[in-house]
mmCIF file of C-alpha atoms in Angstrom:
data_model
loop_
_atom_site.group_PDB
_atom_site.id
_atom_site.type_symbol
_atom_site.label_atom_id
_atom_site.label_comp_id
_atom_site.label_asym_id
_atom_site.label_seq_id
_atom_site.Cartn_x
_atom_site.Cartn_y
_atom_site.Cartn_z
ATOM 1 C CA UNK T 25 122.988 95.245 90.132
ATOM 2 C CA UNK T 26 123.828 92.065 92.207
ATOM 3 C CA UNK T 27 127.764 93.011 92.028
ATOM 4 C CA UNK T 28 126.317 96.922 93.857
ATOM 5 C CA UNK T 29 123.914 95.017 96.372
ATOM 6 C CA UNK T 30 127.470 92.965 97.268
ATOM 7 C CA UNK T 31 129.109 96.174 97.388
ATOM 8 C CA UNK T 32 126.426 98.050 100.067
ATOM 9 C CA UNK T 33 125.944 94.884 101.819
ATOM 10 C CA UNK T 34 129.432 95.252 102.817
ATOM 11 C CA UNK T 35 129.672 98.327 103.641
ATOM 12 C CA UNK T 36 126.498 97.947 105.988
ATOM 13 C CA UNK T 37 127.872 94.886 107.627
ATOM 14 C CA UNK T 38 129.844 95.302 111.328
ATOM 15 C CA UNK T 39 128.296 98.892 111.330
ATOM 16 C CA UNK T 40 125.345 99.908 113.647
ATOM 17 C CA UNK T 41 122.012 100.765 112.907
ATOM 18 C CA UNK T 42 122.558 104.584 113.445
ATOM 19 C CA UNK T 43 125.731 103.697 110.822
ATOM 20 C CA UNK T 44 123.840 101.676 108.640
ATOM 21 C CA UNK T 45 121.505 104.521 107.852
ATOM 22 C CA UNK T 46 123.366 107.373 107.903
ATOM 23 C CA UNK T 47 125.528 105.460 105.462
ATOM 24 C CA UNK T 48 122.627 104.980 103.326
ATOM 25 C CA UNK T 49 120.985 108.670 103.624
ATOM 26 C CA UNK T 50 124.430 109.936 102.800
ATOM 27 C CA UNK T 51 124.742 107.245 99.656
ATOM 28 C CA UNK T 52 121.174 108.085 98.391
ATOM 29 C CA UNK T 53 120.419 111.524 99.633
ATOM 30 C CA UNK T 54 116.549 112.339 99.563
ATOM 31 C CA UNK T 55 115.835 108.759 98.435
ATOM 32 C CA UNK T 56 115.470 106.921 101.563
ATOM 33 C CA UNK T 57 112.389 106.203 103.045
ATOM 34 C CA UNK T 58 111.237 104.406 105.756
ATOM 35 C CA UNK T 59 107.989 102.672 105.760
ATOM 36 C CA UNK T 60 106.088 102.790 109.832
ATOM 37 C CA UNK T 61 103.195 100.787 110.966
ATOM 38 C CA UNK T 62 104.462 102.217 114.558
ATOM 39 C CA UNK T 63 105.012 98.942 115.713
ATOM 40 C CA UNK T 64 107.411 98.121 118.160
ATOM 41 C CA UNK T 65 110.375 97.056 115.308
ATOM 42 C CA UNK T 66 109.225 100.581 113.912
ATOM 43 C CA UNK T 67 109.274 102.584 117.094
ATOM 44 C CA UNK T 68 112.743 101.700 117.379
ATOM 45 C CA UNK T 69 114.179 102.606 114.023
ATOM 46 C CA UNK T 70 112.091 105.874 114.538
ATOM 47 C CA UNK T 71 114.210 106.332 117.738
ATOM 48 C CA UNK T 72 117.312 106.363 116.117
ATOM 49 C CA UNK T 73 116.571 108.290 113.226
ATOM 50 C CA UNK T 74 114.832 110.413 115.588
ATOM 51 C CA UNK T 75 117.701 110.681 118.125
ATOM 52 C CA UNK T 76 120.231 111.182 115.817
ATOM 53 C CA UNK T 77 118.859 113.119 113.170
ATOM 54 C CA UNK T 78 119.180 111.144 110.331
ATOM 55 C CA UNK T 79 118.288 112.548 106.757
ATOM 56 C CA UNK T 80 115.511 109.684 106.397
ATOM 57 C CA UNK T 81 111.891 110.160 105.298
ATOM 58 C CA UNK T 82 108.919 108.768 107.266
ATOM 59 C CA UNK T 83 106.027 107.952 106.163
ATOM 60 C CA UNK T 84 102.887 105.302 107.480
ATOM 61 C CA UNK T 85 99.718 104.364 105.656
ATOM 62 C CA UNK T 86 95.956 105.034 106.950
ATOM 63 C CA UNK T 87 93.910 102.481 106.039
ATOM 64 C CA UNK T 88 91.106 103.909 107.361
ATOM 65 C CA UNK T 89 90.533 100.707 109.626
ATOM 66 C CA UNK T 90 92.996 101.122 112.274
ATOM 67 C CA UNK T 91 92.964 101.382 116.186
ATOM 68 C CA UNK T 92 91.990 104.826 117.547
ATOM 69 C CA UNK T 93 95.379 103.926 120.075
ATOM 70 C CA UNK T 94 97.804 104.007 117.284
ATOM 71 C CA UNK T 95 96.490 107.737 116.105
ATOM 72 C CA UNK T 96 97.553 108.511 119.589
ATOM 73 C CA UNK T 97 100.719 107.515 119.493
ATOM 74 C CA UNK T 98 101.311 108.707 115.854
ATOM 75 C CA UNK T 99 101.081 112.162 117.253
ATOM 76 C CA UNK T 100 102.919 111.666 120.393
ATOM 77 C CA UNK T 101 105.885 110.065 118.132
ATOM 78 C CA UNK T 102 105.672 113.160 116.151
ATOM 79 C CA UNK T 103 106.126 115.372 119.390
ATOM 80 C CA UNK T 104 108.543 113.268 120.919
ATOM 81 C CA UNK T 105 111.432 113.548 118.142
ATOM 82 C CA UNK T 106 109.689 116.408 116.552
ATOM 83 C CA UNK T 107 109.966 114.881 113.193
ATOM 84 C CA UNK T 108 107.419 114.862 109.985
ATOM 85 C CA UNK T 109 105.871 111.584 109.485
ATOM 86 C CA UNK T 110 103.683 111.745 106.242
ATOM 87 C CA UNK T 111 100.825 109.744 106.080
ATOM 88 C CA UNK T 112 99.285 107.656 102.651
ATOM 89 C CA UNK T 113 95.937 107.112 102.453
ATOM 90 C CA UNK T 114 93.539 104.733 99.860
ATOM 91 C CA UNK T 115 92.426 106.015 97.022
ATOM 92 C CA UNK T 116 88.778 107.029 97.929
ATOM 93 C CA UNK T 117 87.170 105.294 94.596
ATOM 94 C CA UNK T 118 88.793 102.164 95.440
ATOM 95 C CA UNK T 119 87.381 101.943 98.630
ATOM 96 C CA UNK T 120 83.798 102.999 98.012
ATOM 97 C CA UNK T 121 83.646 100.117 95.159
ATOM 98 C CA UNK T 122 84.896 97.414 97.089
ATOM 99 C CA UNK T 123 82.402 98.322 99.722
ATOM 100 C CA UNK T 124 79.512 98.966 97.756
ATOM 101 C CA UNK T 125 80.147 96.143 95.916
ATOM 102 C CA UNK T 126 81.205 93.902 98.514
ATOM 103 C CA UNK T 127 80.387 95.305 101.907
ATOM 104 C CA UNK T 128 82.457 96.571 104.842
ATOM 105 C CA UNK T 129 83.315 92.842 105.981
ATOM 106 C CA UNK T 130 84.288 91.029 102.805
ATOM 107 C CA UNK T 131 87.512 90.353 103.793
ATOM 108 C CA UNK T 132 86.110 87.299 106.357
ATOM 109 C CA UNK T 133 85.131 85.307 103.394
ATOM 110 C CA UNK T 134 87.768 84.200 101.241
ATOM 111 C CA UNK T 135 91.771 84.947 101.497
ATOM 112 C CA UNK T 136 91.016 86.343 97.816
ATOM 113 C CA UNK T 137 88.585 89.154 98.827
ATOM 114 C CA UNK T 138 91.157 89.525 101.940
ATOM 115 C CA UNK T 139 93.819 90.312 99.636
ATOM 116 C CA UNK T 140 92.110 92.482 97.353
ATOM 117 C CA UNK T 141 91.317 94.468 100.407
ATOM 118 C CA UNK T 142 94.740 94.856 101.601
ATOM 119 C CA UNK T 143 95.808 95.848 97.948
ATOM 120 C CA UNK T 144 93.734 98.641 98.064
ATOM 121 C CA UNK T 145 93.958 99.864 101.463
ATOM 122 C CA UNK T 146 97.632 99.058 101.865
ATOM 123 C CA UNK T 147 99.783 97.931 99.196
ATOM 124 C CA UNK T 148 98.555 100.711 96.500
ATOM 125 C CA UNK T 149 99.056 103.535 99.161
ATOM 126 C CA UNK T 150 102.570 102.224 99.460
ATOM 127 C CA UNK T 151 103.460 101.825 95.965
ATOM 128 C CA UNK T 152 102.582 105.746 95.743
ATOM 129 C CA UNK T 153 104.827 106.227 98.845
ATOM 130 C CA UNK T 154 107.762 104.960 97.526
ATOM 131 C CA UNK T 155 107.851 106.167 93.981
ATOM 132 C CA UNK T 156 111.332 108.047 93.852
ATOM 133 C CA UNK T 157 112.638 106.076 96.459
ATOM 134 C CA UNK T 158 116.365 104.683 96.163
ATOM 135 C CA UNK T 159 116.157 102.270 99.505
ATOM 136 C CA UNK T 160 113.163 101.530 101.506
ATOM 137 C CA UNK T 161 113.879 101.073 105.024
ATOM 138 C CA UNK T 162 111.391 98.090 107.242
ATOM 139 C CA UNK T 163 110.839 97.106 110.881
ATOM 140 C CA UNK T 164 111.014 93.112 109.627
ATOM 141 C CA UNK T 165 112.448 90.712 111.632
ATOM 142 C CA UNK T 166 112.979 87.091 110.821
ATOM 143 C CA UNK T 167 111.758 85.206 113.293
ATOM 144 C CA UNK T 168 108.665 86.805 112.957
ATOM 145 C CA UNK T 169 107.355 84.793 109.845
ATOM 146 C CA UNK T 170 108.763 82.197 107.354
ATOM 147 C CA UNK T 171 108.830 84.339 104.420
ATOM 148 C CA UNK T 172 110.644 86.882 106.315
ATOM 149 C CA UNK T 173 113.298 84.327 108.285
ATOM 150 C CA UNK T 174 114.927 84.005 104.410
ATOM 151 C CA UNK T 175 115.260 87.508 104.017
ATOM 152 C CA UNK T 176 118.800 89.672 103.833
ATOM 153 C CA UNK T 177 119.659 92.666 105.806
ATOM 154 C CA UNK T 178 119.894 94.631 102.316
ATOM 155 C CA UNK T 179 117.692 92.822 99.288
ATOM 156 C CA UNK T 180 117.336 94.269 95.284
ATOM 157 C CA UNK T 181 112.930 94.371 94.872
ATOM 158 C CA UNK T 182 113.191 93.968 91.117
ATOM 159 C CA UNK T 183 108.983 95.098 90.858
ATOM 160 C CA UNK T 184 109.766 98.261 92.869
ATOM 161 C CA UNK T 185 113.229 99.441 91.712
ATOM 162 C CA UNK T 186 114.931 99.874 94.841
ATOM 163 C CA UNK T 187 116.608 98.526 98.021
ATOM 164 C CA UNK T 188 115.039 96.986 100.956
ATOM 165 C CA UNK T 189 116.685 97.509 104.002
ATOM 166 C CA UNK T 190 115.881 95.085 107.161
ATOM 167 C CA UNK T 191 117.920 96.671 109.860
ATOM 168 C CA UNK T 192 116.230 94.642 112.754
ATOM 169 C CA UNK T 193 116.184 91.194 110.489
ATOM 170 C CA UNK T 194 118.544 89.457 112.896
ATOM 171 C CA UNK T 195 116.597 90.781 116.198
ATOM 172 C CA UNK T 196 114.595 88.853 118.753
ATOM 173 C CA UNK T 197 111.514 89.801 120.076
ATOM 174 C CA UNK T 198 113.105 89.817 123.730
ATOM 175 C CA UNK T 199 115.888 92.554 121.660
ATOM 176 C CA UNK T 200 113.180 94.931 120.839
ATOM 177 C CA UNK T 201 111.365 95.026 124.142
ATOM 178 C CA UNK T 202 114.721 95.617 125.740
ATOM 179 C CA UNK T 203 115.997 98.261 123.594
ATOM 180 C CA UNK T 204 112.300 99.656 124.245
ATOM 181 C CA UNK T 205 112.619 99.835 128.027
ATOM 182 C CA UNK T 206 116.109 101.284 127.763
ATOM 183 C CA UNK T 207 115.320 104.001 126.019
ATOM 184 C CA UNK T 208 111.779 104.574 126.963
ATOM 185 C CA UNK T 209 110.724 104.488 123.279
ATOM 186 C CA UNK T 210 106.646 105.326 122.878
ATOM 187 C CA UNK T 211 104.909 102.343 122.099
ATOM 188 C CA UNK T 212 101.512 101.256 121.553
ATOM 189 C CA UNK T 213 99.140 100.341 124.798
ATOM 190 C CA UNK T 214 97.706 97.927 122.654
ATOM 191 C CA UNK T 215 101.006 95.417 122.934
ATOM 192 C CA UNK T 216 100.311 95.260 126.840
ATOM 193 C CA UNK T 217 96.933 93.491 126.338
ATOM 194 C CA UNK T 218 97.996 90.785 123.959
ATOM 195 C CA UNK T 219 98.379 92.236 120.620
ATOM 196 C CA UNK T 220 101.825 91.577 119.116
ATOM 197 C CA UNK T 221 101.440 92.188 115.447
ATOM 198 C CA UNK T 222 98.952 94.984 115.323
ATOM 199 C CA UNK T 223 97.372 95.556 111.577
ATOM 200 C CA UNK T 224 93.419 96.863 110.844
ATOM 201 C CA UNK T 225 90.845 96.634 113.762
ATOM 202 C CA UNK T 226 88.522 93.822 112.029
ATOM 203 C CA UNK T 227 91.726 91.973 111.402
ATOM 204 C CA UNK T 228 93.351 91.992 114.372
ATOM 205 C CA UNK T 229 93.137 90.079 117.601
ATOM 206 C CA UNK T 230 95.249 89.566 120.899
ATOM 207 C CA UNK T 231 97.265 85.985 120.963
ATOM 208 C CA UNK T 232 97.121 83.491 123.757
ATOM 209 C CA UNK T 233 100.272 82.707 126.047
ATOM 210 C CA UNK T 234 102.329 80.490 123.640
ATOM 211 C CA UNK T 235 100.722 81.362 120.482
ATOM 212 C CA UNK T 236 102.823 82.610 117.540
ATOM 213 C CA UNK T 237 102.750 86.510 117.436
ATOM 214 C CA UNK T 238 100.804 86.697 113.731
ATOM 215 C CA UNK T 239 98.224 84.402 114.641
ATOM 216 C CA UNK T 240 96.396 87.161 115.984
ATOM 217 C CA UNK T 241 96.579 88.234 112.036
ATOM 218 C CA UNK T 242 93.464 87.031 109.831
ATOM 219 C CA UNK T 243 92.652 84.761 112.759
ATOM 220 C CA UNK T 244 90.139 82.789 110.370
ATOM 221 C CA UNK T 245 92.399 82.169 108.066
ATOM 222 C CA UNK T 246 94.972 79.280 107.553
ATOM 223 C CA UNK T 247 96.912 81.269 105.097
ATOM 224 C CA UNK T 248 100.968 83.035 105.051
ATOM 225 C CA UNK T 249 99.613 85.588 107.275
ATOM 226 C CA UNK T 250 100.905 87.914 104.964
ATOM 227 C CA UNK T 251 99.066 91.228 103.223
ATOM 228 C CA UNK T 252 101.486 91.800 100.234
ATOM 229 C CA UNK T 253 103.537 94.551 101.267
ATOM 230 C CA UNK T 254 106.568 92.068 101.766
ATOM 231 C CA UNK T 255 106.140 89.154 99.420
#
């Protein structure tokens, strides 16, 4: 496996993103998926797959928590490159035990009920989403987090059985919002009042000047500031 991930990480490298993934759709034909929040790293990958018409799937998760603005601009992303975005949901049982047994707001009182939280709104939906799936394709950047500043352009997920592609790992913040306002990619309102890393309503708050961009993520907690989609 390692001496194939050397192989494709080759062949990816000097090439550009529209490259990169037609490479991969044409390498692993209805196998490669890519994973949207419809943040701004997203919005931009949707642009070129959009643009160009690359043989990628697209899919984002509901988690039934999320701001009415990014429903909005689901729909208008839809329109705008008139593309299918499919969308995962929980599983309903989950959810009504954890809040019946737990209440709506259990996440504020320990990382552990937190994390159980995002496992079943998030991490479970995905897991369904990319059963099949050769390569899975993310909006991660490295500066954005020290888990994520270690990780590769192309990476082997041993648990999930496929590739992870990082097409924007090397990108600045500053690189996104330009390639943004170039192309007049549809972004959320949300980032104009403060909120950088956008995740569920309850969880999410707009940073100060200066602060670091996932701060605004579990404010009340002193944890990775990570929900375990990308350990």
């Amino acid at each position: 496996m390692k001496e194939l991930l050397n192989e494709l990480t080759n062949e990816l490298e000097g090439k550009s993103i529209e490259e990169q993934l037609s490479f991969l759709s044409n390498r692993f034909p209805g196998k490669v998926v890519f994973s949207s929040s419809l943040g701004q790293e997203d919005q931009v990958i949707t642009e070129i797959i959009g643009v160009n018409k690359i043989a990628v799937n697209i899919f984002t998760i509901d988690t039934g928590r999320l701001f009415p603005e990014l429903y909005e601009l689901t729909d208008k992303t839809r329109n705008r490159y008139k593309i299918k975005m499919d969308v995962f949901f929980p599983n309903n049982e989950d959810v009504e035990n954890l809040v019946n047994e737990k209440g709506f707001t259990s996440f504020y009182e320990s990382v552990e009920n937190r994390v159980e939280c995002c496992n079943i709104r998030k991490v479970k939906p995905l897991n369904r989403a990319l059963q099949g799936a050769k390569v899975w394709i993310t909006g991660l950047r490295g500066e954005q987090s020290l888990n994520r500043s270690s990780m590769q352009l192309l990476e082997w997920e041993e648990g999930r059985q496929l590739y992870k592609f990082n097409p924007l790992i090397n990108w600045s913040y500053n690189d996104v919002l330009a390639y943004i306002e170039k192309n007049d990619v549809p972004y959320n309102p949300l980032h104009n009042k403060g909120f950088i890393s956008i995740g569920c309503s309850p969880c999410t708050r707009a940073i100060e000047k200066g602060e670091d961009p996932r701060s605004g993520r579990w404010w009340w907690e002193t944890s990775k500031k990570e929900c375990g989609l990308h350990k």
